[in-house]
């Protein structure tokens, strides 16, 4: 499975950006999806995820809850991360990921469970 993240760029505080992650193969609902982010010298942190067979459930890191929205379009083999009310501390390289093993509940926020990663897209929030 290959993933291609896009949509990053430069934004001002309060702006919105929408990231996309395209998959090389069909993504069925049993594939968990995660967005993570990383800044230099720090570990890759969870941002948001959709667990396997989600039935509409999504999970978010406390720092982005209420501002970011993760979604998937299986017909387009694409997942999205809508980022609103951006803050300077959201500046990072953002990565999408998936796994062949099912994940349920908040387990999908755990980085080391994922098998496949996109190349990352830079998001910079600055005035």
mmCIF file of N, CA and C in Angstrom:
data_model
loop_
_atom_site.group_PDB
_atom_site.id
_atom_site.type_symbol
_atom_site.label_atom_id
_atom_site.label_comp_id
_atom_site.label_asym_id
_atom_site.label_seq_id
_atom_site.Cartn_x
_atom_site.Cartn_y
_atom_site.Cartn_z
ATOM 1 N N UNK A 1 0.853 -1.185 0.000
ATOM 2 C CA UNK A 1 0.000 0.000 0.000
ATOM 3 C C UNK A 1 0.889 1.235 0.000
ATOM 4 N N UNK A 2 0.633 2.123 -0.919
ATOM 5 C CA UNK A 2 1.379 3.384 -0.956
ATOM 6 C C UNK A 2 0.425 4.538 -0.677
ATOM 7 N N UNK A 3 0.907 5.489 0.093
ATOM 8 C CA UNK A 3 0.113 6.640 0.478
ATOM 9 C C UNK A 3 0.811 7.910 0.005
ATOM 10 N N UNK A 4 0.036 8.860 -0.439
ATOM 11 C CA UNK A 4 0.567 10.131 -0.926
ATOM 12 C C UNK A 4 -0.190 11.264 -0.247
ATOM 13 N N UNK A 5 0.508 11.973 0.627
ATOM 14 C CA UNK A 5 -0.113 13.096 1.326
ATOM 15 C C UNK A 5 0.116 14.382 0.556
ATOM 16 N N UNK A 6 -0.863 15.272 0.608
ATOM 17 C CA UNK A 6 -0.747 16.559 -0.068
ATOM 18 C C UNK A 6 -1.630 17.585 0.636
ATOM 19 N N UNK A 7 -1.462 18.847 0.237
ATOM 20 C CA UNK A 7 -2.332 19.890 0.747
ATOM 21 C C UNK A 7 -1.700 20.798 1.778
ATOM 22 N N UNK A 8 -0.487 20.496 2.179
ATOM 23 C CA UNK A 8 0.178 21.353 3.145
ATOM 24 C C UNK A 8 0.587 22.674 2.530
ATOM 25 N N UNK A 9 1.050 23.566 3.370
ATOM 26 C CA UNK A 9 1.481 24.863 2.882
ATOM 27 C C UNK A 9 1.620 25.847 4.018
ATOM 28 N N UNK A 10 1.660 27.116 3.647
ATOM 29 C CA UNK A 10 1.794 28.197 4.611
ATOM 30 C C UNK A 10 0.422 28.802 4.894
ATOM 31 N N UNK A 11 0.102 28.948 6.160
ATOM 32 C CA UNK A 11 -1.174 29.533 6.552
ATOM 33 C C UNK A 11 -0.949 30.522 7.687
ATOM 34 N N UNK A 12 -1.885 31.433 7.841
ATOM 35 C CA UNK A 12 -1.836 32.367 8.958
ATOM 36 C C UNK A 12 -2.673 31.820 10.107
ATOM 37 N N UNK A 13 -2.382 32.248 11.317
ATOM 38 C CA UNK A 13 -3.220 31.827 12.447
ATOM 39 C C UNK A 13 -4.684 32.124 12.174
ATOM 40 N N UNK A 14 -5.533 31.134 12.457
ATOM 41 C CA UNK A 14 -6.958 31.289 12.215
ATOM 42 C C UNK A 14 -7.411 30.774 10.870
ATOM 43 N N UNK A 15 -6.476 30.522 9.979
ATOM 44 C CA UNK A 15 -6.813 30.026 8.643
ATOM 45 C C UNK A 15 -7.178 28.543 8.689
ATOM 46 N N UNK A 16 -7.587 28.049 7.519
ATOM 47 C CA UNK A 16 -7.901 26.633 7.357
ATOM 48 C C UNK A 16 -7.057 26.027 6.251
ATOM 49 N N UNK A 17 -6.757 24.758 6.405
ATOM 50 C CA UNK A 17 -6.112 23.965 5.367
ATOM 51 C C UNK A 17 -6.772 22.595 5.357
ATOM 52 N N UNK A 18 -6.771 21.973 4.179
ATOM 53 C CA UNK A 18 -7.307 20.617 4.080
ATOM 54 C C UNK A 18 -6.244 19.706 3.478
ATOM 55 N N UNK A 19 -5.827 18.735 4.243
ATOM 56 C CA UNK A 19 -4.857 17.761 3.771
ATOM 57 C C UNK A 19 -5.579 16.574 3.148
ATOM 58 N N UNK A 20 -4.947 15.997 2.150
ATOM 59 C CA UNK A 20 -5.472 14.799 1.510
ATOM 60 C C UNK A 20 -4.424 13.699 1.559
ATOM 61 N N UNK A 21 -4.888 12.487 1.591
ATOM 62 C CA UNK A 21 -3.993 11.333 1.552
ATOM 63 C C UNK A 21 -4.596 10.324 0.593
ATOM 64 N N UNK A 22 -3.939 10.123 -0.531
ATOM 65 C CA UNK A 22 -4.420 9.200 -1.548
ATOM 66 C C UNK A 22 -3.754 7.844 -1.377
ATOM 67 N N UNK A 23 -4.553 6.793 -1.515
ATOM 68 C CA UNK A 23 -4.063 5.439 -1.357
ATOM 69 C C UNK A 23 -3.920 4.780 -2.728
ATOM 70 N N UNK A 24 -2.917 3.914 -2.853
ATOM 71 C CA UNK A 24 -2.668 3.251 -4.130
ATOM 72 C C UNK A 24 -3.629 2.095 -4.373
ATOM 73 N N UNK A 25 -4.282 1.638 -3.321
ATOM 74 C CA UNK A 25 -5.225 0.528 -3.447
ATOM 75 C C UNK A 25 -6.542 0.901 -2.774
ATOM 76 N N UNK A 26 -7.515 0.082 -3.016
ATOM 77 C CA UNK A 26 -8.814 0.321 -2.414
ATOM 78 C C UNK A 26 -8.709 0.231 -0.894
ATOM 79 N N UNK A 27 -9.339 1.175 -0.225
ATOM 80 C CA UNK A 27 -9.343 1.143 1.233
ATOM 81 C C UNK A 27 -10.753 0.838 1.719
ATOM 82 N N UNK A 28 -10.876 -0.309 2.300
ATOM 83 C CA UNK A 28 -12.161 -0.706 2.839
ATOM 84 C C UNK A 28 -12.272 -0.229 4.283
ATOM 85 N N UNK A 29 -13.468 -0.321 4.825
ATOM 86 C CA UNK A 29 -13.688 0.213 6.159
ATOM 87 C C UNK A 29 -12.865 -0.473 7.244
ATOM 88 N N UNK A 30 -12.364 -1.676 6.990
ATOM 89 C CA UNK A 30 -11.598 -2.342 8.036
ATOM 90 C C UNK A 30 -10.194 -1.779 8.175
ATOM 91 N N UNK A 31 -9.773 -0.932 7.211
ATOM 92 C CA UNK A 31 -8.464 -0.306 7.346
ATOM 93 C C UNK A 31 -8.552 0.900 8.282
ATOM 94 N N UNK A 32 -7.817 0.889 9.376
ATOM 95 C CA UNK A 32 -7.775 2.088 10.211
ATOM 96 C C UNK A 32 -6.941 3.162 9.508
ATOM 97 N N UNK A 33 -7.274 4.385 9.768
ATOM 98 C CA UNK A 33 -6.579 5.511 9.153
ATOM 99 C C UNK A 33 -6.134 6.469 10.252
ATOM 100 N N UNK A 34 -4.925 6.954 10.136
ATOM 101 C CA UNK A 34 -4.441 7.912 11.117
ATOM 102 C C UNK A 34 -3.696 9.057 10.476
ATOM 103 N N UNK A 35 -3.795 10.194 11.102
ATOM 104 C CA UNK A 35 -2.965 11.355 10.778
ATOM 105 C C UNK A 35 -2.069 11.628 11.981
ATOM 106 N N UNK A 36 -0.799 11.858 11.697
ATOM 107 C CA UNK A 36 0.179 12.143 12.724
ATOM 108 C C UNK A 36 0.972 13.368 12.295
ATOM 109 N N UNK A 37 1.692 13.955 13.239
ATOM 110 C CA UNK A 37 2.528 15.101 12.895
ATOM 111 C C UNK A 37 3.818 15.060 13.691
ATOM 112 N N UNK A 38 4.827 15.702 13.131
ATOM 113 C CA UNK A 38 6.144 15.665 13.751
ATOM 114 C C UNK A 38 6.871 16.977 13.511
ATOM 115 N N UNK A 39 7.514 17.460 14.557
ATOM 116 C CA UNK A 39 8.377 18.637 14.459
ATOM 117 C C UNK A 39 9.815 18.185 14.713
ATOM 118 N N UNK A 40 10.787 18.970 14.256
ATOM 119 C CA UNK A 40 12.194 18.560 14.389
ATOM 120 C C UNK A 40 12.580 18.243 15.822
ATOM 121 N N UNK A 41 13.221 17.109 16.006
ATOM 122 C CA UNK A 41 13.710 16.715 17.319
ATOM 123 C C UNK A 41 12.678 16.104 18.242
ATOM 124 N N UNK A 42 11.461 15.970 17.752
ATOM 125 C CA UNK A 42 10.398 15.407 18.588
ATOM 126 C C UNK A 42 9.823 14.148 17.956
ATOM 127 N N UNK A 43 9.129 13.382 18.769
ATOM 128 C CA UNK A 43 8.503 12.168 18.259
ATOM 129 C C UNK A 43 7.273 12.518 17.425
ATOM 130 N N UNK A 44 6.898 11.558 16.598
ATOM 131 C CA UNK A 44 5.697 11.721 15.795
ATOM 132 C C UNK A 44 4.467 11.512 16.683
ATOM 133 N N UNK A 45 3.617 12.514 16.724
ATOM 134 C CA UNK A 45 2.453 12.483 17.612
ATOM 135 C C UNK A 45 1.164 12.239 16.832
ATOM 136 N N UNK A 46 0.217 11.640 17.500
ATOM 137 C CA UNK A 46 -1.076 11.420 16.873
ATOM 138 C C UNK A 46 -1.846 12.727 16.760
ATOM 139 N N UNK A 47 -2.637 12.820 15.716
ATOM 140 C CA UNK A 47 -3.500 13.980 15.503
ATOM 141 C C UNK A 47 -4.969 13.540 15.490
ATOM 142 N N UNK A 48 -5.269 12.581 14.623
ATOM 143 C CA UNK A 48 -6.646 12.111 14.486
ATOM 144 C C UNK A 48 -6.644 10.736 13.850
ATOM 145 N N UNK A 49 -7.718 9.993 14.052
ATOM 146 C CA UNK A 49 -7.781 8.678 13.431
ATOM 147 C C UNK A 49 -9.224 8.211 13.267
ATOM 148 N N UNK A 50 -9.367 7.277 12.352
ATOM 149 C CA UNK A 50 -10.631 6.574 12.135
ATOM 150 C C UNK A 50 -10.343 5.103 12.376
ATOM 151 N N UNK A 51 -10.992 4.488 13.341
ATOM 152 C CA UNK A 51 -10.718 3.086 13.620
ATOM 153 C C UNK A 51 -11.338 2.173 12.569
ATOM 154 N N UNK A 52 -11.025 0.910 12.633
ATOM 155 C CA UNK A 52 -11.599 -0.077 11.721
ATOM 156 C C UNK A 52 -13.100 -0.166 11.949
ATOM 157 N N UNK A 53 -13.837 -0.311 10.850
ATOM 158 C CA UNK A 53 -15.297 -0.437 10.941
ATOM 159 C C UNK A 53 -15.868 0.628 11.870
ATOM 160 N N UNK A 54 -15.524 1.856 11.585
ATOM 161 C CA UNK A 54 -15.709 2.951 12.548
ATOM 162 C C UNK A 54 -17.148 3.258 12.908
ATOM 163 N N UNK A 55 -18.081 3.008 11.996
ATOM 164 C CA UNK A 55 -19.484 3.374 12.251
ATOM 165 C C UNK A 55 -19.602 4.842 12.623
ATOM 166 N N UNK A 56 -18.756 5.661 12.016
ATOM 167 C CA UNK A 56 -18.817 7.098 12.229
ATOM 168 C C UNK A 56 -17.948 7.612 13.349
ATOM 169 N N UNK A 57 -17.330 6.727 14.109
ATOM 170 C CA UNK A 57 -16.489 7.190 15.205
ATOM 171 C C UNK A 57 -15.155 7.703 14.667
ATOM 172 N N UNK A 58 -14.696 8.788 15.278
ATOM 173 C CA UNK A 58 -13.370 9.332 15.006
ATOM 174 C C UNK A 58 -12.767 9.768 16.332
ATOM 175 N N UNK A 59 -11.441 9.857 16.368
ATOM 176 C CA UNK A 59 -10.766 10.217 17.605
ATOM 177 C C UNK A 59 -9.705 11.264 17.318
ATOM 178 N N UNK A 60 -9.499 12.132 18.298
ATOM 179 C CA UNK A 60 -8.601 13.260 18.113
ATOM 180 C C UNK A 60 -7.698 13.457 19.316
ATOM 181 N N UNK A 61 -6.525 13.994 19.030
ATOM 182 C CA UNK A 61 -5.664 14.438 20.118
ATOM 183 C C UNK A 61 -6.316 15.649 20.776
ATOM 184 N N UNK A 62 -6.166 15.804 22.088
ATOM 185 C CA UNK A 62 -6.808 16.938 22.783
ATOM 186 C C UNK A 62 -6.438 18.293 22.180
ATOM 187 N N UNK A 63 -5.246 18.415 21.653
ATOM 188 C CA UNK A 63 -4.781 19.711 21.146
ATOM 189 C C UNK A 63 -5.498 20.146 19.868
ATOM 190 N N UNK A 64 -6.146 19.208 19.180
ATOM 191 C CA UNK A 64 -6.798 19.557 17.916
ATOM 192 C C UNK A 64 -8.308 19.310 17.949
ATOM 193 N N UNK A 65 -8.793 18.686 18.999
ATOM 194 C CA UNK A 65 -10.218 18.367 19.070
ATOM 195 C C UNK A 65 -11.053 19.625 18.980
ATOM 196 N N UNK A 66 -12.070 19.593 18.106
ATOM 197 C CA UNK A 66 -12.912 20.753 17.899
ATOM 198 C C UNK A 66 -12.429 21.667 16.787
ATOM 199 N N UNK A 67 -11.189 21.458 16.335
ATOM 200 C CA UNK A 67 -10.653 22.286 15.244
ATOM 201 C C UNK A 67 -10.370 21.468 13.987
ATOM 202 N N UNK A 68 -9.990 20.213 14.163
ATOM 203 C CA UNK A 68 -9.641 19.351 13.034
ATOM 204 C C UNK A 68 -10.736 18.301 12.836
ATOM 205 N N UNK A 69 -10.908 17.888 11.584
ATOM 206 C CA UNK A 69 -11.886 16.852 11.261
ATOM 207 C C UNK A 69 -11.270 15.865 10.283
ATOM 208 N N UNK A 70 -11.286 14.605 10.657
ATOM 209 C CA UNK A 70 -10.789 13.548 9.779
ATOM 210 C C UNK A 70 -11.974 12.889 9.092
ATOM 211 N N UNK A 71 -11.777 12.551 7.820
ATOM 212 C CA UNK A 71 -12.836 11.886 7.073
ATOM 213 C C UNK A 71 -12.214 11.001 6.006
ATOM 214 N N UNK A 72 -13.022 10.115 5.444
ATOM 215 C CA UNK A 72 -12.526 9.215 4.407
ATOM 216 C C UNK A 72 -13.554 9.110 3.303
ATOM 217 N N UNK A 73 -13.071 8.926 2.099
ATOM 218 C CA UNK A 73 -13.932 8.690 0.944
ATOM 219 C C UNK A 73 -13.415 7.413 0.287
ATOM 220 N N UNK A 74 -14.028 6.300 0.631
ATOM 221 C CA UNK A 74 -13.538 5.021 0.127
ATOM 222 C C UNK A 74 -13.639 4.933 -1.395
ATOM 223 N N UNK A 75 -14.619 5.579 -1.965
ATOM 224 C CA UNK A 75 -14.788 5.538 -3.423
ATOM 225 C C UNK A 75 -13.617 6.205 -4.138
ATOM 226 N N UNK A 76 -13.013 7.186 -3.492
ATOM 227 C CA UNK A 76 -11.874 7.907 -4.074
ATOM 228 C C UNK A 76 -10.545 7.433 -3.493
ATOM 229 N N UNK A 77 -10.588 6.442 -2.629
ATOM 230 C CA UNK A 77 -9.362 5.948 -1.969
ATOM 231 C C UNK A 77 -8.575 7.093 -1.334
ATOM 232 N N UNK A 78 -9.286 7.964 -0.666
ATOM 233 C CA UNK A 78 -8.664 9.168 -0.121
ATOM 234 C C UNK A 78 -9.186 9.436 1.279
ATOM 235 N N UNK A 79 -8.300 9.902 2.120
ATOM 236 C CA UNK A 79 -8.698 10.380 3.440
ATOM 237 C C UNK A 79 -8.295 11.842 3.538
ATOM 238 N N UNK A 80 -8.988 12.558 4.404
ATOM 239 C CA UNK A 80 -8.789 13.996 4.516
ATOM 240 C C UNK A 80 -8.567 14.395 5.966
ATOM 241 N N UNK A 81 -7.913 15.525 6.127
ATOM 242 C CA UNK A 81 -7.827 16.161 7.439
ATOM 243 C C UNK A 81 -8.129 17.637 7.234
ATOM 244 N N UNK A 82 -9.316 18.029 7.627
ATOM 245 C CA UNK A 82 -9.713 19.427 7.577
ATOM 246 C C UNK A 82 -9.196 20.104 8.837
ATOM 247 N N UNK A 83 -8.398 21.133 8.658
ATOM 248 C CA UNK A 83 -7.797 21.822 9.792
ATOM 249 C C UNK A 83 -8.296 23.263 9.811
ATOM 250 N N UNK A 84 -9.044 23.594 10.822
ATOM 251 C CA UNK A 84 -9.585 24.948 10.988
ATOM 252 C C UNK A 84 -8.955 25.622 12.197
ATOM 253 N N UNK A 85 -9.099 26.930 12.242
ATOM 254 C CA UNK A 85 -8.581 27.715 13.372
ATOM 255 C C UNK A 85 -7.131 27.342 13.675
ATOM 256 N N UNK A 86 -6.327 27.342 12.653
ATOM 257 C CA UNK A 86 -4.940 26.920 12.803
ATOM 258 C C UNK A 86 -4.180 27.831 13.753
ATOM 259 N N UNK A 87 -3.255 27.208 14.476
ATOM 260 C CA UNK A 87 -2.406 27.918 15.430
ATOM 261 C C UNK A 87 -0.939 27.697 15.057
ATOM 262 N N UNK A 88 -0.063 28.585 15.478
ATOM 263 C CA UNK A 88 1.366 28.381 15.186
ATOM 264 C C UNK A 88 1.885 27.033 15.675
ATOM 265 N N UNK A 89 1.341 26.550 16.785
ATOM 266 C CA UNK A 89 1.800 25.260 17.321
ATOM 267 C C UNK A 89 1.339 24.077 16.483
ATOM 268 N N UNK A 90 0.519 24.298 15.475
ATOM 269 C CA UNK A 90 0.146 23.230 14.544
ATOM 270 C C UNK A 90 1.214 23.032 13.462
ATOM 271 N N UNK A 91 2.201 23.894 13.440
ATOM 272 C CA UNK A 91 3.283 23.773 12.466
ATOM 273 C C UNK A 91 4.012 22.447 12.650
ATOM 274 N N UNK A 92 4.082 21.667 11.588
ATOM 275 C CA UNK A 92 4.695 20.334 11.643
ATOM 276 C C UNK A 92 4.650 19.713 10.259
ATOM 277 N N UNK A 93 5.325 18.583 10.128
ATOM 278 C CA UNK A 93 5.123 17.727 8.967
ATOM 279 C C UNK A 93 4.020 16.739 9.326
ATOM 280 N N UNK A 94 3.024 16.660 8.475
ATOM 281 C CA UNK A 94 1.874 15.803 8.728
ATOM 282 C C UNK A 94 1.968 14.534 7.880
ATOM 283 N N UNK A 95 1.702 13.412 8.525
ATOM 284 C CA UNK A 95 1.779 12.115 7.879
ATOM 285 C C UNK A 95 0.448 11.380 7.995
ATOM 286 N N UNK A 96 0.076 10.694 6.932
ATOM 287 C CA UNK A 96 -1.060 9.789 7.003
ATOM 288 C C UNK A 96 -0.537 8.360 7.077
ATOM 289 N N UNK A 97 -1.352 7.487 7.633
ATOM 290 C CA UNK A 97 -0.906 6.115 7.821
ATOM 291 C C UNK A 97 -2.100 5.173 7.833
ATOM 292 N N UNK A 98 -1.800 3.903 7.529
ATOM 293 C CA UNK A 98 -2.815 2.876 7.638
ATOM 294 C C UNK A 98 -2.149 1.565 8.048
ATOM 295 N N UNK A 99 -2.951 0.574 8.313
ATOM 296 C CA UNK A 99 -2.437 -0.711 8.772
ATOM 297 C C UNK A 99 -3.312 -1.826 8.239
ATOM 298 N N UNK A 100 -2.732 -2.995 8.125
ATOM 299 C CA UNK A 100 -3.503 -4.154 7.682
ATOM 300 C C UNK A 100 -4.229 -4.804 8.845
ATOM 301 N N UNK A 101 -3.756 -4.557 10.041
ATOM 302 C CA UNK A 101 -4.391 -5.111 11.227
ATOM 303 C C UNK A 101 -5.481 -4.160 11.710
ATOM 304 N N UNK A 102 -6.625 -4.709 12.031
ATOM 305 C CA UNK A 102 -7.719 -3.871 12.502
ATOM 306 C C UNK A 102 -7.364 -3.214 13.835
ATOM 307 N N UNK A 103 -7.858 -1.996 13.987
ATOM 308 C CA UNK A 103 -7.720 -1.283 15.256
ATOM 309 C C UNK A 103 -9.088 -0.757 15.637
ATOM 310 N N UNK A 104 -9.413 -0.881 16.883
ATOM 311 C CA UNK A 104 -10.716 -0.427 17.352
ATOM 312 C C UNK A 104 -10.550 0.601 18.460
ATOM 313 N N UNK A 105 -11.499 1.500 18.512
ATOM 314 C CA UNK A 105 -11.455 2.525 19.539
ATOM 315 C C UNK A 105 -10.231 3.401 19.420
ATOM 316 N N UNK A 106 -9.788 3.938 20.535
ATOM 317 C CA UNK A 106 -8.676 4.885 20.547
ATOM 318 C C UNK A 106 -7.328 4.248 20.228
ATOM 319 N N UNK A 107 -7.288 2.930 20.039
ATOM 320 C CA UNK A 107 -6.045 2.270 19.622
ATOM 321 C C UNK A 107 -5.513 2.870 18.333
ATOM 322 N N UNK A 108 -6.426 3.382 17.514
ATOM 323 C CA UNK A 108 -5.992 3.944 16.237
ATOM 324 C C UNK A 108 -5.159 5.212 16.399
ATOM 325 N N UNK A 109 -5.071 5.749 17.601
ATOM 326 C CA UNK A 109 -4.203 6.905 17.850
ATOM 327 C C UNK A 109 -2.769 6.482 18.166
ATOM 328 N N UNK A 110 -2.519 5.181 18.226
ATOM 329 C CA UNK A 110 -1.203 4.689 18.615
ATOM 330 C C UNK A 110 -0.313 4.531 17.410
ATOM 331 N N UNK A 111 0.774 5.239 17.360
ATOM 332 C CA UNK A 111 1.636 5.310 16.188
ATOM 333 C C UNK A 111 2.223 3.952 15.787
ATOM 334 N N UNK A 112 2.683 3.175 16.749
ATOM 335 C CA UNK A 112 3.461 1.989 16.386
ATOM 336 C C UNK A 112 2.608 0.851 15.829
ATOM 337 N N UNK A 113 1.306 0.991 15.816
ATOM 338 C CA UNK A 113 0.450 -0.033 15.231
ATOM 339 C C UNK A 113 0.366 0.059 13.718
ATOM 340 N N UNK A 114 0.848 1.171 13.141
ATOM 341 C CA UNK A 114 0.660 1.402 11.711
ATOM 342 C C UNK A 114 1.792 0.809 10.883
ATOM 343 N N UNK A 115 1.407 0.283 9.719
ATOM 344 C CA UNK A 115 2.362 -0.389 8.839
ATOM 345 C C UNK A 115 2.807 0.471 7.664
ATOM 346 N N UNK A 116 1.923 1.320 7.176
ATOM 347 C CA UNK A 116 2.189 2.068 5.949
ATOM 348 C C UNK A 116 2.040 3.552 6.210
ATOM 349 N N UNK A 117 3.008 4.299 5.690
ATOM 350 C CA UNK A 117 3.055 5.744 5.924
ATOM 351 C C UNK A 117 3.224 6.506 4.617
ATOM 352 N N UNK A 118 2.586 7.667 4.557
ATOM 353 C CA UNK A 118 2.833 8.575 3.463
ATOM 354 C C UNK A 118 4.128 9.327 3.688
ATOM 355 N N UNK A 119 4.513 10.144 2.720
ATOM 356 C CA UNK A 119 5.814 10.809 2.783
ATOM 357 C C UNK A 119 5.795 12.074 3.636
ATOM 358 N N UNK A 120 4.633 12.542 4.001
ATOM 359 C CA UNK A 120 4.547 13.744 4.817
ATOM 360 C C UNK A 120 4.338 14.997 3.993
ATOM 361 N N UNK A 121 3.606 15.935 4.560
ATOM 362 C CA UNK A 121 3.393 17.226 3.929
ATOM 363 C C UNK A 121 3.565 18.311 4.993
ATOM 364 N N UNK A 122 4.311 19.351 4.646
ATOM 365 C CA UNK A 122 4.657 20.392 5.616
ATOM 366 C C UNK A 122 3.506 21.383 5.774
ATOM 367 N N UNK A 123 3.161 21.651 7.012
ATOM 368 C CA UNK A 123 2.196 22.691 7.349
ATOM 369 C C UNK A 123 2.908 23.717 8.221
ATOM 370 N N UNK A 124 2.877 24.952 7.786
ATOM 371 C CA UNK A 124 3.502 26.037 8.541
ATOM 372 C C UNK A 124 2.452 27.101 8.819
ATOM 373 N N UNK A 125 2.280 27.402 10.101
ATOM 374 C CA UNK A 125 1.300 28.412 10.501
ATOM 375 C C UNK A 125 2.068 29.573 11.127
ATOM 376 N N UNK A 126 2.029 30.691 10.458
ATOM 377 C CA UNK A 126 2.816 31.843 10.905
ATOM 378 C C UNK A 126 2.191 33.121 10.377
ATOM 379 N N UNK A 127 2.289 34.166 11.189
ATOM 380 C CA UNK A 127 1.805 35.469 10.736
ATOM 381 C C UNK A 127 2.929 36.263 10.090
#
